[in-house]
């Protein structure tokens, strides 16, 4: 038999039951759920059981609910059930003071179907007539932003599907908190819906088609009201964002931060540019010093080379004069005047072509030997030089012939561009091309006209002809170009060289034979001559001697002759240009 414990304190509980006519007193210990109830009663200093306390609390709540229901009971008699949409259901239940916060127990205590159904209750809560849908304007929150907008966001947070809705905060809120707040409200997820305001009830439809039509109309109306609701929330958030003083503060801080970063970046860039400029200046200074050093070394080398060249030139000049004097001492090894003149020409040829060592060796032989031995040595040296000249001439002629063939092939072997280009015409073309450089107005017409004026062949050349021939000459290798120039020089030497004529007159004691240098002028020599002409004007005493000293390897006579050639070239150039200009005017 199981005995239930009564409420008693201490180590045990005495329970007596009249099981028989004779009573028996027993002490038992509470076990199981009775022991748990006993512990709870002891901790709460209660003498009743836990279950009795819970039942008492439930009865108290039900009593309160009944009292609330009875409190509103007189109003229930005045309500029209057909007009249920226009009624305040929380007020009907006596829950007007708690409204959407009412518990399910409070709602169940009232016999009212609308709020007992969770779906219908949400529909009614969405259109709660006591809810304030107003949105503060920007002007209202100009001076008291937080006091105006905080309660608005607080009451609208009831529509959120998400829990833990962020608060508006205050002026000390961090950027992260403010950003999270506006991110939440700009992406607000609302459960508010407007089915309660449906104008038509599908239950009243007489057929399925009518019910579908009613559902379609209701859905469209709900969607429109939902859109308006979201626009209202968006307007609320936009107004708050535009008035929020924290946003302005954050923007100013961000602007200040960007300005500071911009200034720091500009300062870093300036320092970097200064460092680069400093490095560039250092490099330029180092390059300048290196260049000056290099130029000084070149200048010293040039001075040394010039000094050595002058020494060698003087030595050669001395040996040449010694050779002439030695030959003169022996009466040029002949008693016949014509033979003596011929020997003088050969001696001058030796003076022009022999190197210093060869001249010294020959002079040593002439001064230390007999007349016959000296004559034999001289004639042997003359024979070797003549043989060398002959070979050079043959090679030059062979290269010239090859160059002419190549030029004819490059122009197609026919047509106006390849007709009768003699060696004289080629030399005249080269001269004209150098005379009228690139940049000359109507250059090729001027060159063609110049050739037509000065050519002895009688062939008229057009601009197209001279362009074609000039291009073919440019394709020649350097040796072929040297051959053409050599050919022109030999022709010039032949036409302008001074050769003594044999006669019966006794040669003058001071006659030394022709010693003019017919070597073509190099570009460097030409530049030195032009600079010397500018440095020593016409009224300079001993002008040509000074000019000759400024051009190493050239004599006074060479410089004067070259100057005359340049003057003639300039005159010819001007004449050709004027002729072309006159021809073009005549055509117009």
Coordinates of C-alpha atoms in Angstrom, one line a residue:
X1 CA 0.0 0.0 0.0
X2 CA 1.4 3.5 -1.0
X3 CA 1.1 6.3 1.6
X4 CA 1.1 10.0 0.4
X5 CA 3.1 12.4 2.6
X6 CA 1.4 15.4 4.3
X7 CA 2.9 18.9 4.7
X8 CA 5.4 18.7 7.6
X9 CA 8.8 20.0 8.4
X10 CA 11.9 18.1 9.7
X11 CA 13.5 14.8 8.9
X12 CA 10.3 12.8 8.6
X13 CA 6.5 13.2 8.2
X14 CA 3.9 11.4 10.4
X15 CA 0.8 10.4 8.5
X16 CA -2.1 8.5 10.1
X17 CA -5.0 6.9 8.2
X18 CA -7.9 5.1 9.7
X19 CA -7.5 1.8 7.9
X20 CA -9.1 -0.2 10.5
X21 CA -10.9 0.5 13.6
X22 CA -7.5 0.6 15.3
X23 CA -5.2 3.6 14.3
X24 CA -1.5 3.1 13.7
X25 CA 1.0 5.9 13.6
X26 CA 3.9 5.5 10.9
X27 CA 6.8 7.6 9.9
X28 CA 7.6 7.6 6.1
X29 CA 10.1 9.5 3.8
X30 CA 9.0 11.3 0.7
X31 CA 10.3 9.8 -2.5
X32 CA 10.1 10.5 -6.2
X33 CA 8.0 13.5 -7.3
X34 CA 6.7 13.9 -3.8
X35 CA 10.2 14.5 -2.5
X36 CA 10.7 17.1 -5.2
X37 CA 7.4 18.8 -4.1
X38 CA 8.6 18.7 -0.5
X39 CA 11.9 20.4 -1.3
X40 CA 10.2 23.2 -3.3
X41 CA 7.7 23.8 -0.4
X42 CA 10.5 23.9 2.1
X43 CA 12.5 26.4 0.0
X44 CA 9.4 28.6 -0.5
X45 CA 8.3 28.3 3.2
X46 CA 5.0 27.1 1.9
X47 CA 2.8 24.5 3.5
X48 CA 0.8 23.7 0.4
X49 CA 2.0 21.5 -2.4
X50 CA 3.6 22.9 -5.6
X51 CA 0.7 21.6 -7.7
X52 CA -1.8 23.3 -5.5
X53 CA 0.1 26.6 -5.8
X54 CA 0.1 26.3 -9.7
X55 CA -3.6 25.5 -9.7
X56 CA -4.2 28.5 -7.5
X57 CA -2.2 30.8 -9.8
X58 CA -4.1 29.6 -12.9
X59 CA -7.4 30.1 -11.1
X60 CA -6.4 33.6 -10.2
X61 CA -5.5 34.4 -13.9
X62 CA -8.8 32.9 -15.0
X63 CA -10.6 35.0 -12.4
X64 CA -8.8 38.1 -13.7
X65 CA -9.8 37.3 -17.3
X66 CA -13.4 36.8 -16.2
X67 CA -13.3 40.1 -14.5
X68 CA -12.0 41.8 -17.7
X69 CA -14.7 40.0 -19.7
X70 CA -17.4 41.1 -17.3
X71 CA -16.0 44.6 -17.3
X72 CA -16.7 45.0 -21.0
X73 CA -19.8 42.9 -21.0
X74 CA -22.2 45.9 -21.2
X75 CA -20.5 47.1 -24.4
X76 CA -20.8 43.7 -26.1
X77 CA -24.6 44.0 -26.1
X78 CA -24.4 47.2 -28.1
X79 CA -22.2 45.8 -31.0
X80 CA -23.5 44.7 -34.4
X81 CA -21.9 41.4 -35.5
X82 CA -22.4 42.4 -39.2
X83 CA -20.2 45.5 -38.7
X84 CA -17.2 43.6 -37.4
X85 CA -14.7 45.3 -39.7
X86 CA -15.3 48.7 -38.1
X87 CA -15.0 47.5 -34.5
X88 CA -12.0 47.7 -32.2
X89 CA -11.5 44.1 -31.4
X90 CA -9.1 44.7 -28.6
X91 CA -11.6 47.1 -27.0
X92 CA -14.3 44.5 -27.4
X93 CA -12.2 42.1 -25.4
X94 CA -11.3 44.6 -22.8
X95 CA -7.7 44.5 -24.0
X96 CA -7.5 48.1 -25.3
X97 CA -4.8 49.0 -22.8
X98 CA -2.4 46.2 -24.0
X99 CA -3.6 45.7 -27.6
X100 CA -1.1 43.8 -29.8
X101 CA 0.9 42.9 -26.7
X102 CA -1.9 40.8 -25.3
X103 CA -1.1 37.2 -24.4
X104 CA -2.8 34.3 -26.0
X105 CA -4.3 33.3 -22.7
X106 CA -5.9 36.7 -22.4
X107 CA -7.4 36.4 -25.8
X108 CA -8.6 32.9 -25.3
X109 CA -10.3 33.9 -22.1
X110 CA -12.6 36.1 -24.3
X111 CA -15.2 34.3 -26.5
X112 CA -14.3 36.2 -29.6
X113 CA -13.3 34.5 -32.8
X114 CA -11.4 37.4 -34.6
X115 CA -8.4 37.5 -32.2
X116 CA -8.4 33.8 -31.3
X117 CA -7.3 33.0 -34.9
X118 CA -3.6 34.0 -35.3
X119 CA -4.1 34.8 -39.1
X120 CA -7.1 37.0 -38.5
X121 CA -5.4 38.6 -35.5
X122 CA -2.3 39.6 -37.6
X123 CA -4.6 41.0 -40.3
X124 CA -6.3 43.2 -37.7
X125 CA -3.0 44.2 -36.1
X126 CA -1.8 45.4 -39.5
X127 CA -4.6 47.9 -39.6
X128 CA -4.7 48.8 -35.9
X129 CA -6.8 52.0 -35.8
X130 CA -4.7 53.3 -32.9
X131 CA -1.4 53.0 -34.8
X132 CA 0.2 56.3 -35.9
X133 CA 1.3 56.1 -39.5
X134 CA 2.6 59.6 -39.7
X135 CA 6.2 60.4 -40.9
X136 CA 8.0 63.4 -39.4
X137 CA 9.1 66.0 -42.0
X138 CA 12.7 67.3 -42.3
X139 CA 11.7 70.6 -40.8
X140 CA 10.2 69.0 -37.6
X141 CA 13.5 67.3 -36.7
X142 CA 15.8 70.3 -37.5
X143 CA 16.7 71.0 -33.9
X144 CA 15.6 67.8 -32.0
X145 CA 16.3 64.9 -34.3
X146 CA 16.5 62.1 -31.8
X147 CA 13.4 63.2 -29.8
X148 CA 11.4 63.3 -33.0
X149 CA 12.5 60.2 -34.8
X150 CA 13.3 57.7 -32.0
X151 CA 9.6 57.0 -31.0
X152 CA 8.7 56.8 -34.7
X153 CA 11.2 54.1 -35.4
X154 CA 10.3 52.4 -32.2
X155 CA 6.6 52.0 -33.0
X156 CA 7.3 51.0 -36.6
X157 CA 9.7 48.3 -35.5
X158 CA 6.6 46.2 -34.5
X159 CA 6.2 45.4 -38.3
X160 CA 9.6 43.8 -38.6
X161 CA 9.9 40.1 -39.4
X162 CA 13.3 40.1 -37.9
X163 CA 13.9 40.3 -34.2
X164 CA 16.4 42.5 -32.4
X165 CA 15.6 45.7 -34.3
X166 CA 18.5 48.2 -33.9
X167 CA 17.8 51.4 -32.1
X168 CA 18.3 54.9 -33.5
X169 CA 20.9 55.6 -30.9
X170 CA 22.3 59.0 -29.9
X171 CA 25.0 61.5 -30.9
X172 CA 27.7 59.3 -29.5
X173 CA 26.8 56.2 -31.6
X174 CA 29.7 54.8 -33.6
X175 CA 29.8 54.8 -37.4
X176 CA 29.3 51.0 -37.5
X177 CA 26.1 51.2 -35.3
X178 CA 24.6 54.0 -37.5
X179 CA 25.5 52.2 -40.6
X180 CA 23.9 49.0 -39.3
X181 CA 20.8 51.0 -38.3
X182 CA 20.2 52.5 -41.7
X183 CA 21.1 49.3 -43.6
X184 CA 18.5 47.5 -41.6
X185 CA 15.8 50.1 -42.3
X186 CA 16.7 50.5 -46.0
X187 CA 16.2 46.7 -46.3
X188 CA 13.2 46.6 -43.9
X189 CA 11.3 43.3 -44.0
X190 CA 7.7 44.0 -43.0
X191 CA 5.1 41.4 -42.1
X192 CA 2.3 44.0 -42.3
X193 CA -0.5 43.1 -44.7
X194 CA -3.9 44.5 -45.5
X195 CA -6.2 41.6 -46.1
X196 CA -8.4 43.0 -43.3
X197 CA -9.4 45.8 -45.6
X198 CA -10.6 43.6 -48.4
X199 CA -13.8 45.1 -49.7
X200 CA -15.2 41.8 -51.0
X201 CA -15.5 38.5 -49.1
X202 CA -14.9 35.5 -51.3
X203 CA -17.2 33.4 -48.9
X204 CA -20.1 35.4 -50.2
X205 CA -19.4 34.5 -53.8
X206 CA -22.1 32.4 -55.5
X207 CA -19.7 30.5 -57.8
X208 CA -16.1 29.7 -58.4
X209 CA -15.5 32.3 -61.1
X210 CA -16.9 35.0 -58.9
X211 CA -14.7 33.8 -56.0
X212 CA -11.6 33.9 -58.3
X213 CA -12.5 37.4 -59.4
X214 CA -12.9 38.6 -55.8
X215 CA -9.5 37.0 -54.9
X216 CA -7.9 38.8 -57.8
X217 CA -9.3 42.2 -56.9
X218 CA -8.3 41.7 -53.2
X219 CA -4.7 40.7 -54.2
X220 CA -4.3 43.8 -56.4
X221 CA -5.7 46.0 -53.6
X222 CA -3.4 44.4 -51.0
X223 CA -0.3 44.8 -53.3
X224 CA -1.1 48.5 -53.8
X225 CA -1.5 49.1 -50.1
X226 CA 1.7 47.1 -49.4
X227 CA 3.6 49.3 -51.9
X228 CA 2.3 52.5 -50.3
X229 CA 3.3 51.1 -46.9
X230 CA 6.9 50.4 -48.1
X231 CA 7.0 53.9 -49.6
X232 CA 6.0 55.3 -46.2
X233 CA 8.8 53.4 -44.5
X234 CA 11.3 54.5 -47.2
X235 CA 10.2 58.1 -46.8
X236 CA 10.7 57.8 -43.0
X237 CA 14.2 56.4 -43.5
X238 CA 15.1 59.0 -46.1
X239 CA 14.0 61.9 -43.9
X240 CA 15.8 60.6 -41.0
X241 CA 19.0 60.0 -43.0
X242 CA 19.0 63.5 -44.5
X243 CA 18.4 65.1 -41.0
X244 CA 20.7 62.9 -39.0
X245 CA 23.5 65.1 -37.5
X246 CA 25.7 62.1 -37.2
X247 CA 25.7 61.5 -41.0
X248 CA 26.8 65.1 -41.5
X249 CA 29.5 64.6 -38.9
X250 CA 30.7 61.4 -40.5
X251 CA 30.8 63.0 -43.9
X252 CA 32.8 65.9 -42.5
X253 CA 35.2 63.5 -40.8
X254 CA 35.5 61.4 -44.0
X255 CA 36.1 64.6 -46.0
X256 CA 38.7 65.7 -43.5
X257 CA 40.3 62.3 -43.7
X258 CA 40.4 62.3 -47.5
X259 CA 41.9 65.8 -47.5
X260 CA 44.5 64.7 -45.0
X261 CA 45.3 61.7 -47.2
X262 CA 45.3 63.9 -50.3
X263 CA 47.8 66.3 -48.6
X264 CA 49.9 63.4 -47.4
X265 CA 49.9 61.9 -50.8
X266 CA 50.8 65.2 -52.4
X267 CA 53.5 65.8 -49.8
X268 CA 54.9 62.3 -50.5
X269 CA 54.8 62.9 -54.2
X270 CA 56.5 66.3 -53.8
X271 CA 59.3 64.7 -51.7
X272 CA 59.6 61.9 -54.2
X273 CA 59.9 64.4 -57.1
X274 CA 62.4 66.4 -55.1
X275 CA 64.4 63.2 -54.5
X276 CA 64.2 62.3 -58.2
X277 CA 65.1 65.9 -59.2
X278 CA 68.0 65.8 -56.8
X279 CA 69.2 62.5 -58.1
X280 CA 68.8 63.7 -61.7
X281 CA 70.8 66.8 -61.0
X282 CA 73.5 64.7 -59.4
X283 CA 73.5 62.4 -62.4
X284 CA 73.7 65.4 -64.7
X285 CA 76.5 66.9 -62.7
X286 CA 78.3 63.5 -62.7
X287 CA 77.7 63.2 -66.5
X288 CA 78.9 66.8 -67.0
X289 CA 82.1 66.2 -65.1
X290 CA 82.6 62.9 -66.9
X291 CA 82.0 64.6 -70.2
X292 CA 84.4 67.4 -69.3
X293 CA 86.9 64.9 -68.3
X294 CA 86.4 63.0 -71.5
X295 CA 86.5 66.1 -73.6
X296 CA 89.7 67.2 -71.8
X297 CA 91.2 63.8 -72.5
X298 CA 90.2 64.0 -76.1
X299 CA 91.5 67.6 -76.3
X300 CA 94.8 66.5 -74.8
X301 CA 95.0 63.6 -77.2
X302 CA 94.1 65.8 -80.1
X303 CA 96.8 68.3 -79.0
X304 CA 99.3 65.4 -78.7
X305 CA 98.2 64.0 -82.0
X306 CA 98.5 67.5 -83.6
X307 CA 101.9 67.9 -82.0
X308 CA 103.0 64.6 -83.3
X309 CA 101.5 65.3 -86.7
X310 CA 103.3 68.6 -86.8
X311 CA 106.5 67.0 -85.8
X312 CA 106.0 64.4 -88.5
X313 CA 104.9 67.0 -91.0
X314 CA 108.0 69.0 -90.3
X315 CA 110.1 65.9 -90.5
X316 CA 108.5 64.9 -93.8
X317 CA 108.9 68.4 -95.1
X318 CA 112.5 68.3 -94.1
X319 CA 113.1 64.9 -95.8
X320 CA 111.3 66.1 -98.9
X321 CA 113.5 69.2 -99.1
X322 CA 116.5 67.0 -98.5
X323 CA 115.5 64.7 -101.3
X324 CA 115.0 67.6 -103.7
X325 CA 118.4 69.1 -102.6
X326 CA 120.2 65.8 -103.1
X327 CA 118.7 65.4 -106.6
X328 CA 119.6 69.0 -107.3
X329 CA 123.1 68.4 -106.2
X330 CA 123.5 65.6 -108.7
X331 CA 121.8 67.8 -111.4
X332 CA 118.8 65.4 -111.3
X333 CA 121.2 62.7 -112.7
X334 CA 121.0 64.0 -116.3
X335 CA 122.5 66.5 -118.6
X336 CA 119.5 66.6 -120.8
X337 CA 116.9 69.3 -119.9
X338 CA 113.9 67.3 -120.8
X339 CA 115.2 64.4 -118.7
X340 CA 115.9 66.7 -115.8
X341 CA 112.3 68.0 -115.9
X342 CA 111.0 64.5 -116.1
X343 CA 113.1 63.5 -113.1
X344 CA 111.9 66.6 -111.2
X345 CA 108.3 65.4 -111.8
X346 CA 109.2 61.9 -110.6
X347 CA 110.9 63.3 -107.5
X348 CA 107.8 65.4 -106.6
X349 CA 105.8 62.2 -107.1
X350 CA 108.0 60.5 -104.6
X351 CA 107.7 63.4 -102.2
X352 CA 103.9 63.1 -102.3
X353 CA 103.6 59.3 -101.9
X354 CA 106.6 58.1 -99.8
X355 CA 106.3 57.8 -96.1
X356 CA 108.7 59.4 -93.7
X357 CA 110.7 56.1 -93.2
X358 CA 111.0 55.6 -96.9
X359 CA 112.1 59.1 -97.5
X360 CA 114.7 58.9 -94.7
X361 CA 116.1 55.6 -96.2
X362 CA 116.3 57.0 -99.7
X363 CA 118.0 60.2 -98.5
X364 CA 120.5 58.1 -96.5
X365 CA 121.3 56.2 -99.7
X366 CA 121.7 59.4 -101.8
X367 CA 124.0 61.1 -99.3
X368 CA 126.1 58.1 -98.5
X369 CA 126.7 56.6 -101.9
X370 CA 128.0 57.5 -105.3
X371 CA 126.0 59.2 -108.1
X372 CA 125.4 55.9 -109.9
X373 CA 124.2 54.1 -106.8
X374 CA 122.0 57.0 -105.8
X375 CA 120.5 57.2 -109.3
X376 CA 119.8 53.4 -109.3
X377 CA 118.2 53.6 -105.9
X378 CA 116.1 56.6 -107.0
X379 CA 115.0 55.0 -110.2
X380 CA 114.1 51.8 -108.4
X381 CA 111.9 53.8 -106.0
X382 CA 110.3 55.7 -108.9
X383 CA 109.5 52.4 -110.7
X384 CA 107.8 51.0 -107.6
X385 CA 105.7 54.1 -107.1
X386 CA 104.7 54.2 -110.8
X387 CA 103.8 50.5 -110.6
X388 CA 101.7 51.2 -107.5
X389 CA 99.9 54.1 -109.2
X390 CA 99.2 52.0 -112.3
X391 CA 97.7 49.2 -110.3
X392 CA 95.5 51.7 -108.4
X393 CA 94.3 53.2 -111.6
X394 CA 93.4 49.9 -113.1
X395 CA 91.5 48.8 -110.0
X396 CA 89.7 52.2 -109.9
X397 CA 88.7 51.8 -113.6
X398 CA 87.5 48.3 -113.0
X399 CA 85.4 49.3 -110.1
X400 CA 84.1 52.3 -112.1
X401 CA 83.0 50.0 -114.9
X402 CA 81.3 47.7 -112.4
X403 CA 79.6 50.6 -110.8
X404 CA 78.2 51.8 -114.1
X405 CA 76.9 48.3 -114.9
X406 CA 75.2 48.0 -111.5
X407 CA 73.7 51.5 -112.0
X408 CA 72.3 50.5 -115.4
X409 CA 70.8 47.3 -113.9
X410 CA 69.2 49.1 -111.0
X411 CA 67.4 51.5 -113.3
X412 CA 65.9 48.7 -115.4
X413 CA 68.3 48.8 -118.3
X414 CA 66.2 51.2 -120.3
X415 CA 64.0 54.3 -120.3
X416 CA 64.8 57.9 -119.7
X417 CA 66.5 57.2 -116.3
X418 CA 69.3 55.0 -117.9
X419 CA 70.0 56.8 -121.2
X420 CA 73.7 57.7 -121.8
X421 CA 74.9 58.3 -118.3
X422 CA 78.6 58.9 -119.0
X423 CA 81.2 59.2 -116.3
X424 CA 81.1 63.0 -116.7
X425 CA 77.4 63.0 -116.1
X426 CA 77.7 60.8 -113.0
X427 CA 80.3 63.2 -111.6
X428 CA 78.1 66.2 -112.4
X429 CA 75.1 64.5 -110.7
X430 CA 77.2 63.8 -107.6
X431 CA 78.4 67.4 -107.5
X432 CA 74.8 68.7 -108.0
X433 CA 73.4 66.5 -105.2
X434 CA 76.1 67.8 -102.8
X435 CA 75.5 71.3 -104.1
X436 CA 71.8 71.3 -103.5
X437 CA 71.2 69.4 -100.2
X438 CA 67.9 68.1 -98.8
X439 CA 65.5 70.9 -98.0
X440 CA 66.2 72.9 -101.2
X441 CA 63.0 74.2 -102.8
X442 CA 62.2 72.0 -105.8
X443 CA 65.5 70.2 -105.2
X444 CA 65.3 67.6 -108.0
X445 CA 64.1 70.0 -110.6
X446 CA 66.9 72.3 -109.7
X447 CA 69.5 69.4 -109.9
X448 CA 68.1 68.4 -113.3
X449 CA 68.3 72.0 -114.6
X450 CA 71.8 72.3 -113.3
X451 CA 72.9 69.2 -115.2
X452 CA 71.2 70.3 -118.4
X453 CA 73.2 73.6 -118.2
X454 CA 76.6 72.1 -117.3
X455 CA 76.5 68.7 -119.0
X456 CA 78.6 68.3 -122.1
X457 CA 76.7 65.3 -123.4
X458 CA 73.7 67.3 -124.6
X459 CA 71.2 64.8 -123.1
X460 CA 68.3 66.6 -121.3
X461 CA 67.5 65.1 -117.9
X462 CA 64.2 65.3 -116.0
X463 CA 63.7 65.3 -112.3
X464 CA 62.5 61.7 -112.5
X465 CA 65.8 60.8 -114.3
X466 CA 68.1 62.3 -111.7
X467 CA 66.0 60.8 -108.8
X468 CA 66.2 57.3 -110.3
X469 CA 70.0 57.6 -110.9
X470 CA 70.6 59.1 -107.5
X471 CA 68.8 56.2 -105.9
X472 CA 70.9 53.7 -107.9
X473 CA 74.1 55.4 -106.8
X474 CA 73.0 55.3 -103.1
X475 CA 72.8 51.5 -103.4
X476 CA 76.5 51.2 -104.3
X477 CA 78.9 50.0 -101.8
X478 CA 81.5 52.4 -100.2
X479 CA 84.3 51.1 -102.4
X480 CA 82.3 51.9 -105.6
X481 CA 81.5 55.3 -104.3
X482 CA 85.2 55.9 -103.5
X483 CA 86.1 54.8 -107.0
X484 CA 83.7 57.3 -108.5
X485 CA 85.1 60.1 -106.3
X486 CA 88.6 59.0 -107.2
X487 CA 87.7 59.1 -110.9
X488 CA 86.4 62.6 -110.5
X489 CA 89.5 63.7 -108.6
X490 CA 91.8 62.3 -111.3
X491 CA 89.8 64.2 -113.9
X492 CA 90.0 67.4 -111.9
X493 CA 93.7 66.9 -111.4
X494 CA 94.1 66.3 -115.1
X495 CA 92.2 69.4 -116.0
X496 CA 93.6 71.8 -113.4
X497 CA 97.0 70.4 -112.6
X498 CA 100.1 72.5 -113.4
X499 CA 102.7 70.5 -115.4
X500 CA 106.0 72.3 -116.3
X501 CA 106.6 72.5 -120.0
X502 CA 110.0 71.4 -121.3
X503 CA 112.0 74.1 -122.9
X504 CA 115.6 75.1 -123.4
X505 CA 115.6 77.6 -120.5
X506 CA 117.7 77.0 -117.5
X507 CA 115.5 76.1 -114.5
X508 CA 115.4 78.6 -111.6
X509 CA 117.4 77.8 -108.6
X510 CA 114.3 78.2 -106.4
X511 CA 112.1 75.9 -108.5
X512 CA 110.8 73.0 -106.4
X513 CA 108.2 71.6 -108.7
X514 CA 104.4 71.3 -108.2
X515 CA 103.5 70.4 -104.6
X516 CA 99.8 71.2 -104.5
X517 CA 97.8 68.6 -102.5
X518 CA 94.9 67.3 -104.6
X519 CA 93.5 65.1 -101.9
X520 CA 89.6 65.6 -101.7
X521 CA 88.4 67.7 -98.8
X522 CA 86.9 65.7 -96.0
X523 CA 83.9 66.8 -94.0
X524 CA 86.0 67.7 -91.0
X525 CA 88.4 69.7 -93.1
X526 CA 85.4 71.6 -94.6
X527 CA 84.1 72.4 -91.2
X528 CA 87.5 73.7 -90.0
X529 CA 87.8 75.8 -93.1
X530 CA 84.4 77.4 -92.7
X531 CA 85.1 78.1 -89.0
X532 CA 88.4 79.6 -89.9
X533 CA 86.8 81.9 -92.5
X534 CA 84.4 83.1 -89.8
X535 CA 87.2 83.5 -87.2
X536 CA 89.5 85.5 -89.5
X537 CA 87.5 88.1 -91.5
X538 CA 88.8 89.8 -94.7
X539 CA 90.6 92.6 -92.9
X540 CA 92.7 90.2 -90.8
X541 CA 96.5 90.5 -91.4
X542 CA 98.0 87.4 -92.9
X543 CA 94.5 86.0 -93.1
X544 CA 95.2 82.9 -95.3
X545 CA 98.3 81.9 -93.4
X546 CA 96.2 81.8 -90.2
X547 CA 93.4 79.9 -92.0
X548 CA 95.9 77.3 -93.3
X549 CA 97.2 76.9 -89.7
X550 CA 93.6 76.2 -88.5
X551 CA 93.2 73.4 -91.1
X552 CA 95.8 70.7 -90.4
X553 CA 97.2 69.1 -93.6
X554 CA 96.2 72.0 -95.9
X555 CA 98.4 74.7 -97.3
X556 CA 97.5 78.4 -97.9
X557 CA 97.1 77.6 -101.6
X558 CA 94.8 74.7 -100.9
X559 CA 92.5 76.8 -98.7
X560 CA 92.4 79.7 -101.2
X561 CA 91.5 77.3 -104.0
X562 CA 88.8 75.6 -102.0
X563 CA 87.3 78.9 -101.1
X564 CA 87.1 79.9 -104.8
X565 CA 85.4 76.5 -105.5
X566 CA 82.8 77.1 -102.8
X567 CA 82.1 80.6 -104.1
X568 CA 81.6 79.2 -107.6
X569 CA 79.3 76.5 -106.2
X570 CA 77.2 79.0 -104.4
X571 CA 76.9 81.1 -107.5
X572 CA 75.9 78.1 -109.6
X573 CA 73.3 77.0 -107.0
X574 CA 71.7 80.4 -107.0
X575 CA 71.7 80.6 -110.8
X576 CA 70.0 77.2 -111.0
X577 CA 67.4 78.1 -108.4
X578 CA 66.6 81.3 -110.2
X579 CA 66.2 79.5 -113.5
X580 CA 63.8 77.0 -112.0
X581 CA 61.9 79.8 -110.4
X582 CA 61.6 81.7 -113.6
X583 CA 60.5 78.6 -115.5
X584 CA 57.7 78.0 -112.9
X585 CA 56.6 81.6 -113.2
X586 CA 56.5 81.3 -117.0
X587 CA 54.2 78.3 -116.7
X588 CA 51.8 80.2 -114.5

